[in-house]
CSV table of C-alpha atoms in Angstrom, one decimal:
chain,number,residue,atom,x,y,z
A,446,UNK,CA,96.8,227.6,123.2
A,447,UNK,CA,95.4,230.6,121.8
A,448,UNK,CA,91.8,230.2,120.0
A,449,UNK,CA,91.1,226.7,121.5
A,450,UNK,CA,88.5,227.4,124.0
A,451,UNK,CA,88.6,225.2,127.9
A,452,UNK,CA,85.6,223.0,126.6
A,453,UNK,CA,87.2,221.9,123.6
A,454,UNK,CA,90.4,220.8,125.4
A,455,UNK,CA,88.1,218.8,127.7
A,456,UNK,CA,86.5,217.0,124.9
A,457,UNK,CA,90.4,216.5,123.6
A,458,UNK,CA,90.9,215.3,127.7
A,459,UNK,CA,87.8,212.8,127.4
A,460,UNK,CA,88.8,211.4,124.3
A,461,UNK,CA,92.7,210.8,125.0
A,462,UNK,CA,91.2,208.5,128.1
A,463,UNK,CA,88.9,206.9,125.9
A,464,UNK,CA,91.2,205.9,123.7
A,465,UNK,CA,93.7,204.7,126.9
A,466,UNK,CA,91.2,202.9,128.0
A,467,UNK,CA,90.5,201.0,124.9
A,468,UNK,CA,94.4,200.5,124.9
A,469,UNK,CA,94.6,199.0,127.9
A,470,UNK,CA,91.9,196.4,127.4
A,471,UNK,CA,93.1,193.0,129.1
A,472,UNK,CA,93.4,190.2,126.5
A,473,UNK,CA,90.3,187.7,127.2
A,474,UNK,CA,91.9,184.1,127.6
A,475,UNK,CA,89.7,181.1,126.1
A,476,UNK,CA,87.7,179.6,128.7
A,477,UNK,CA,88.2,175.8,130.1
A,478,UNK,CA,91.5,175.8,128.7
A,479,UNK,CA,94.0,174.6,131.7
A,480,UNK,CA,97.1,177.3,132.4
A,481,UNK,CA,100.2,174.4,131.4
A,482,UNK,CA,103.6,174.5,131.2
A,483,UNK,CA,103.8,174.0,127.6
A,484,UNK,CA,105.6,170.4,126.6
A,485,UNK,CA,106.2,171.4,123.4
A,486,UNK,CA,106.5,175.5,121.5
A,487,UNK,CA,103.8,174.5,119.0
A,488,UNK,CA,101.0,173.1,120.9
A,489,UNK,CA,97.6,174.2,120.2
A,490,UNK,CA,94.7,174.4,122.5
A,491,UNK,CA,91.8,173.5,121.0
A,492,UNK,CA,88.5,174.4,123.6
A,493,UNK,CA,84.6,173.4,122.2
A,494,UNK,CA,84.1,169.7,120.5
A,495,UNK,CA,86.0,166.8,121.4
A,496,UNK,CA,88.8,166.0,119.3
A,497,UNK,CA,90.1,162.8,120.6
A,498,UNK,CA,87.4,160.1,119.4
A,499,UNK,CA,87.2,156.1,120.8
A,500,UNK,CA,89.5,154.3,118.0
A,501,UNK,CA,87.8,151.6,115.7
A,502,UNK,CA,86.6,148.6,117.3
A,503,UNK,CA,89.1,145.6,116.3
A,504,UNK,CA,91.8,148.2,116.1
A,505,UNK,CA,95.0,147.4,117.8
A,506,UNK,CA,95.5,150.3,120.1
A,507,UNK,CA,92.3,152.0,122.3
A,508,UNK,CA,92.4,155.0,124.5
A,509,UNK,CA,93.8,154.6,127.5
A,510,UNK,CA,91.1,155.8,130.5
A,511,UNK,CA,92.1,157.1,133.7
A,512,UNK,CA,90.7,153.7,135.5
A,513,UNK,CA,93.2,152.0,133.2
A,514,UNK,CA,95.8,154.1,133.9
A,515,UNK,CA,95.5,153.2,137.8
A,516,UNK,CA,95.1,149.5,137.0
A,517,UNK,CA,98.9,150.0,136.1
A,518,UNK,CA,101.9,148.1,138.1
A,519,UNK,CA,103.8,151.2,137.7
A,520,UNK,CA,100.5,153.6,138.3
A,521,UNK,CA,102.5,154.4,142.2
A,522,UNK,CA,105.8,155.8,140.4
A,523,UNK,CA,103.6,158.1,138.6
A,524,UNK,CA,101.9,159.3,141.3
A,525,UNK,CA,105.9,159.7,143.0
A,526,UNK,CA,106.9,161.7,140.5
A,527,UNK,CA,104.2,163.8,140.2
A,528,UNK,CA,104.5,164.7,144.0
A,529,UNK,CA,108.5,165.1,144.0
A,530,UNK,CA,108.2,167.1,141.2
A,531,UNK,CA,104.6,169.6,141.9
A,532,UNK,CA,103.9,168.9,145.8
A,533,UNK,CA,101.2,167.9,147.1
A,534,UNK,CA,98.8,170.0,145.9
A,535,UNK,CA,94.8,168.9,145.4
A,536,UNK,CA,94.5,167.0,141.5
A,537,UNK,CA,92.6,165.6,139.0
A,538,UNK,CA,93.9,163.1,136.6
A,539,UNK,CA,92.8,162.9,132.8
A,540,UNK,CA,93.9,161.2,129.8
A,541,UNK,CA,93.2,162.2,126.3
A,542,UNK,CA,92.0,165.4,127.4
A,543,UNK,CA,89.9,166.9,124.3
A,544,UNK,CA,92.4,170.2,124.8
A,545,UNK,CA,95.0,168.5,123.6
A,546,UNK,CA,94.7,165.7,121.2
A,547,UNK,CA,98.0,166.2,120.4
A,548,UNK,CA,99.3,164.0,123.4
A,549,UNK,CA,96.6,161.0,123.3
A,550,UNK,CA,96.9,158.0,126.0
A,551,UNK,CA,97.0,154.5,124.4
A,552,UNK,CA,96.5,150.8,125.2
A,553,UNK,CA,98.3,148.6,122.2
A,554,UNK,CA,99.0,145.3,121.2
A,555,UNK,CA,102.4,144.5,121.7
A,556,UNK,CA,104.0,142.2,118.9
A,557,UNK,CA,102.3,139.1,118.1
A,558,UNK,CA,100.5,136.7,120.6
A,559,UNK,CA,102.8,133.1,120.2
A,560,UNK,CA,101.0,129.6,121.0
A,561,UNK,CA,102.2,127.6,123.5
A,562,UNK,CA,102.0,123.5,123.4
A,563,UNK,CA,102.9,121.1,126.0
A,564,UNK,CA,106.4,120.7,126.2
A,565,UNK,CA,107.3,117.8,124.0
A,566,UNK,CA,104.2,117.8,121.7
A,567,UNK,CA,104.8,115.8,118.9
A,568,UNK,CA,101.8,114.5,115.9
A,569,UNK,CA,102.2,111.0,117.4
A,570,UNK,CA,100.8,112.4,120.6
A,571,UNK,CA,97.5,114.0,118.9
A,572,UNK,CA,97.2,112.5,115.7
A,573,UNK,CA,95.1,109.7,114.0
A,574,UNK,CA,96.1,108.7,111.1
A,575,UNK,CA,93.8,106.9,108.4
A,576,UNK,CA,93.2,106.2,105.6
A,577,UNK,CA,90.6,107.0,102.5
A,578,UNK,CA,89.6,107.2,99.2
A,579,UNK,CA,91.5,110.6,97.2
A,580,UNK,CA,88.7,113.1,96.8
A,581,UNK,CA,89.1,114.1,92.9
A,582,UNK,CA,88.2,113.4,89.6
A,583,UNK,CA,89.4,109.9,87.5
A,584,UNK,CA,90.3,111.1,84.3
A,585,UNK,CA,92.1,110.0,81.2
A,586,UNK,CA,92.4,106.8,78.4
A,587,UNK,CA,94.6,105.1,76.2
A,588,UNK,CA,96.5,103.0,79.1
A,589,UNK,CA,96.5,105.9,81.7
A,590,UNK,CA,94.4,107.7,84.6
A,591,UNK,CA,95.2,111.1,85.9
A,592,UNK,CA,93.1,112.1,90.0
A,593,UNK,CA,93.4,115.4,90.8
A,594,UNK,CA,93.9,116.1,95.3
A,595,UNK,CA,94.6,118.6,97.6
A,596,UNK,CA,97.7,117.8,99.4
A,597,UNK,CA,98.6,119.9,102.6
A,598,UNK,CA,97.0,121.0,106.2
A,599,UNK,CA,93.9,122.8,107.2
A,600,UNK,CA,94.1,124.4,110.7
A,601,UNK,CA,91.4,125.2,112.8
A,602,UNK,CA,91.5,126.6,116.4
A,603,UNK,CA,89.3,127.6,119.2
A,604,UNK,CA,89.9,129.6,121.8
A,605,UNK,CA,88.6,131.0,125.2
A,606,UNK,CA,90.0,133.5,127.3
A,607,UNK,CA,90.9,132.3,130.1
A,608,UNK,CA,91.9,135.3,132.1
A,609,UNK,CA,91.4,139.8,130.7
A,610,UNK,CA,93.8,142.1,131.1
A,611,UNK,CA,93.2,144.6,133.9
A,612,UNK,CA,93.5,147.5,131.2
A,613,UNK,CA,90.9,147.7,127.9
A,614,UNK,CA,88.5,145.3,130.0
A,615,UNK,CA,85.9,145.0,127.3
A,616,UNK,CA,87.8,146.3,124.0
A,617,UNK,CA,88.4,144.8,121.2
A,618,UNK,CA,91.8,144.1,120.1
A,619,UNK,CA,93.1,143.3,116.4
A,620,UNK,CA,96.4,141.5,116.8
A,621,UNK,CA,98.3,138.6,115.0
A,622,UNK,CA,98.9,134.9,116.6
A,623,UNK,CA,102.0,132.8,116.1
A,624,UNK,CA,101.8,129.0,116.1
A,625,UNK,CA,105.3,127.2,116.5
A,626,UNK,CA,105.9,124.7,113.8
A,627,UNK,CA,105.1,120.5,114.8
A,628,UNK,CA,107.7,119.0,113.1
A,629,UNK,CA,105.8,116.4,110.1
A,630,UNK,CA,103.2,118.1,110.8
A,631,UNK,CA,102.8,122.3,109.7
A,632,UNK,CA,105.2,124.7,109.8
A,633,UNK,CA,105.1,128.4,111.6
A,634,UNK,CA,102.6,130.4,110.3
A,635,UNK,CA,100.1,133.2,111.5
A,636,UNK,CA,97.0,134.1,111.7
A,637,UNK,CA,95.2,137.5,112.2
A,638,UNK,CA,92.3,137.7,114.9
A,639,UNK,CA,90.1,140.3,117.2
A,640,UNK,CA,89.4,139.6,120.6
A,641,UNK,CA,87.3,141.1,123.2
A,642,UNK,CA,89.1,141.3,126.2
A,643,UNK,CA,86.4,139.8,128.4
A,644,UNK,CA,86.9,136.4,130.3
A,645,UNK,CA,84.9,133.7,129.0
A,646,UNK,CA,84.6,136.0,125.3
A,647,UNK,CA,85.7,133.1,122.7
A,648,UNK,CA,87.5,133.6,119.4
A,649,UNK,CA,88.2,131.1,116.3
A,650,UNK,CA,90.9,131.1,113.7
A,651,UNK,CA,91.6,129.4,110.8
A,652,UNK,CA,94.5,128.7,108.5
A,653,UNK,CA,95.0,126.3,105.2
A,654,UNK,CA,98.4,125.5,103.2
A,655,UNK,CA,97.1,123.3,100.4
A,656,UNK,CA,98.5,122.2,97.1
A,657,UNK,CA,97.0,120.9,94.2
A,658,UNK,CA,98.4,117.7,93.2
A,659,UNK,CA,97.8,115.4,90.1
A,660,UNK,CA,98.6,111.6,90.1
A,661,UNK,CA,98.9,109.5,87.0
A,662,UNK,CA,98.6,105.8,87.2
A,663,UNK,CA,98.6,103.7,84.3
A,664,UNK,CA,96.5,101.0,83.6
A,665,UNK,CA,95.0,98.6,81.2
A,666,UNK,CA,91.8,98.3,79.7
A,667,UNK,CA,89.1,96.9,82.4
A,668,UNK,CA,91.0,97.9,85.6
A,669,UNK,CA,89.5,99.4,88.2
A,670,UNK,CA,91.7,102.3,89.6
A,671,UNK,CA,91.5,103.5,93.1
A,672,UNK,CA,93.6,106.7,94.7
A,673,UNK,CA,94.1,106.2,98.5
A,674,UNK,CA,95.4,109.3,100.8
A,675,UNK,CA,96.9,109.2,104.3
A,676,UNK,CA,94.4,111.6,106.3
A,677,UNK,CA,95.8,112.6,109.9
A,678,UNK,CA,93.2,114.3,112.4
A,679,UNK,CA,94.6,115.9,115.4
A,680,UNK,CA,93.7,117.7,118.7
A,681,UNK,CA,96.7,120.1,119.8
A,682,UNK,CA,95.6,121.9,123.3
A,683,UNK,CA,97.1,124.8,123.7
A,684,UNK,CA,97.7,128.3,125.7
A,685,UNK,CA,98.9,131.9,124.7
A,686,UNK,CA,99.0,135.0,126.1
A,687,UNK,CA,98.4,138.6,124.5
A,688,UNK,CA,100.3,141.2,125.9
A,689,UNK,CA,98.6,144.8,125.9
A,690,UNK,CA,100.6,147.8,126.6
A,691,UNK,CA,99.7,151.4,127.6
A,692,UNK,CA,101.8,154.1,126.2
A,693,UNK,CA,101.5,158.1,125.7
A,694,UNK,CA,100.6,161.0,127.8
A,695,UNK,CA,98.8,161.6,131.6
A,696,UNK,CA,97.9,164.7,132.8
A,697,UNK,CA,97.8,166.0,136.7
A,698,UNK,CA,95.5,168.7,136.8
A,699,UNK,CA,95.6,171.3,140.0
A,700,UNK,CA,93.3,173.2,141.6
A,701,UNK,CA,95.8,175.9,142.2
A,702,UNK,CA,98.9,176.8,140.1
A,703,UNK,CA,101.9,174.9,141.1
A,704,UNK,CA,105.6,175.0,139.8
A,705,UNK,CA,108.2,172.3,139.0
A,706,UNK,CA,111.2,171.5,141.8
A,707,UNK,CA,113.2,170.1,139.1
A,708,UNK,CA,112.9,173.1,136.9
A,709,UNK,CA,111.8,176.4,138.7
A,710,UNK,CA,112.2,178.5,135.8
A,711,UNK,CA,109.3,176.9,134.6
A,712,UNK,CA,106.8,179.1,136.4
A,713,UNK,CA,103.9,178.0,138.1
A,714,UNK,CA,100.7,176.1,136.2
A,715,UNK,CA,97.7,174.2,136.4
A,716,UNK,CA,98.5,171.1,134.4
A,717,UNK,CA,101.4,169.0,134.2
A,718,UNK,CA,101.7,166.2,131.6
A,719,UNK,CA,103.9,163.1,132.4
A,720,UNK,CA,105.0,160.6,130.1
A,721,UNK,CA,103.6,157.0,130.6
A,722,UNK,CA,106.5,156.0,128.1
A,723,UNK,CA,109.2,157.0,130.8
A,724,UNK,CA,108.2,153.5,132.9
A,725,UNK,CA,109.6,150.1,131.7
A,726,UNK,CA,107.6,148.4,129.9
A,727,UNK,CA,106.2,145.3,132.2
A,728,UNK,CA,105.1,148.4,134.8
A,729,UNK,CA,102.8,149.7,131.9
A,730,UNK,CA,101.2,146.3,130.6
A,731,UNK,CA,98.6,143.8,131.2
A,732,UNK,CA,98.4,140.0,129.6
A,733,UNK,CA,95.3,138.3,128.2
A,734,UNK,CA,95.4,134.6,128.6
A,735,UNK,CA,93.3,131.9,126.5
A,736,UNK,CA,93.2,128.0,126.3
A,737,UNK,CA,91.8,125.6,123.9
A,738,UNK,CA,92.5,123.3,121.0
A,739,UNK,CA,93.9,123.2,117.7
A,740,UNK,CA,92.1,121.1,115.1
A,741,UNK,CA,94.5,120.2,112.1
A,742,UNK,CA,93.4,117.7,109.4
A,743,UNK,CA,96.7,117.0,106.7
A,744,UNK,CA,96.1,115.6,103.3
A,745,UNK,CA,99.5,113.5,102.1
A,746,UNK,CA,101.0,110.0,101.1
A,747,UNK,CA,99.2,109.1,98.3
A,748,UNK,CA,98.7,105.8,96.3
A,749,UNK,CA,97.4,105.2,93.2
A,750,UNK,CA,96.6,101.5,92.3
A,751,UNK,CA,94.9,100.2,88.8
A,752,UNK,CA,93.9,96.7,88.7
């Protein structure tokens, strides 16, 4: 200690607790970011701009809101849960919290929407046949004539909705319809559509199988040739139902930190997540319902005649 005087070791003093104070500065947490028990090692927080966005109209999922989420048959079992598992501590709920866009909350189309027709629906219950003059082209010489038709069925078919789903009132929906083959009539085929799931909203689609056909008829020289086609028109009522179904991730929010029964080593947070997935499927779903009619012309049967 010799040749140090007593100020200098205070300024040595003052320093050294400086530079424990500076030491012992407390890490500054982001703000707005809830305190969770982490569903997964690698999620991120991401605080400031919303990452989670509204999905593309005509897609065939939109985000879930937190009115939809109650609209659920299953909405009470979540609630359960969240009380068996947390207490019943003071909450908010939110879905597709802009924290984690990681865990988004959905509403989706579920498979295809199928047609429905009476039962027993045959053509010779909706159909009319007649018959008319080939729409094509008379063609050709030296003894014969070639007409060129379209041979097939057109579809066209007009809908209402009947009835929304309690979930993605007002969204639109892209999704795929399925009409049941008539038999002489059309086979299955599909169609793609987007609906706004709003009662009384309309939608139209349309769907064509045509062929190109060529008839040759001979004849001699002064004849008069003539193609005839059997036309049916027919108008098929029908029904289907759209089934939407929510899927993904709700969280409980707490005012005050609050642990997990089931899993106590958990420690104690202000967010819990539960998975919307866990209930079966018809507790997490709504239906939208339309009517209307089916318009199908087919093109077929024909008859060529010189004479």
């Amino acid at each position: 200690m010799r040749g140090i005087s007593i100020n200098a070791l205070l300024g040595i003093a003052i320093i050294s607790v400086q530079l424990m104070r500076v030491s012992a500065m407390p890490f500054v947490h982001q703000q707005n970011v809830p305190d969770i028990l982490h569903p997964s090692p690698h999620l991120k927080f991401f605080p400031g701009e919303n990452l989670i966005e509204r999905r593309d109209a005509g897609s065939n999922c939109q985000n879930l809101s937190v009115n939809d989420l109650k609209q659920l048959p299953g909405f009470h079992k979540l609630v359960q849960k969240a009380k068996d598992k947390h207490g019943n501590g003071k909450y908010t709920i939110k879905t597709n919290d802009k924290h984690f866009p990681g865990y988004p909350a959905l509403i989706c189309v579920h498979g295809p929407a199928e047609v429905t027709y009476k039962s027993g629906t045959t053509k010779s219950h909706y159909c009319q046949p007649t018959t008319a003059d080939a729409q094509g082209t008379l063609t050709g010489t030296n003894g014969t004539v070639a007409v060129t038709v379209l041979q097939g069925v057109q579809t066209t078919a007009q809908y209402t909705i009947s009835s929304a789903a309690s979930i993605g009132l007002s969204d639109m929906f892209q999704t795929q319809v399925g009409f049941p083959a008539i038999t002489d009539l059309f086979d299955f085929f599909t169609t793609s559509v987007t609906i706004t799931n709003t009662q009384t909203q309309s939608f139209m689609t349309q769907h064509t199988a045509q062929t190109t056909l060529t008839l040759t008829m001979a004849s001699v020289e002064g004849d008069k040739c003539e193609a005839k086609e059997v036309v049916q028109q027919c108008t098929i009522p029908s029904t289907g139902k759209i089934q939407l179904v929510a899927e993904g991730t709700a969280w409980w929010e707490y005012e005050s930190r609050t642990g997990d029964k089931d899993n106590k080593d958990a420690g104690k947070h202000y967010a819990w997540m539960l998975d919307i997935n866990e209930l079966p499927i018809h507790e997490r779903s709504g239906y939208i319902n339309f009517v209307g009619n089916m318009q199908v012309v087919t093109k077929g049967n024909y008859n060529g005649v010189c004479k």
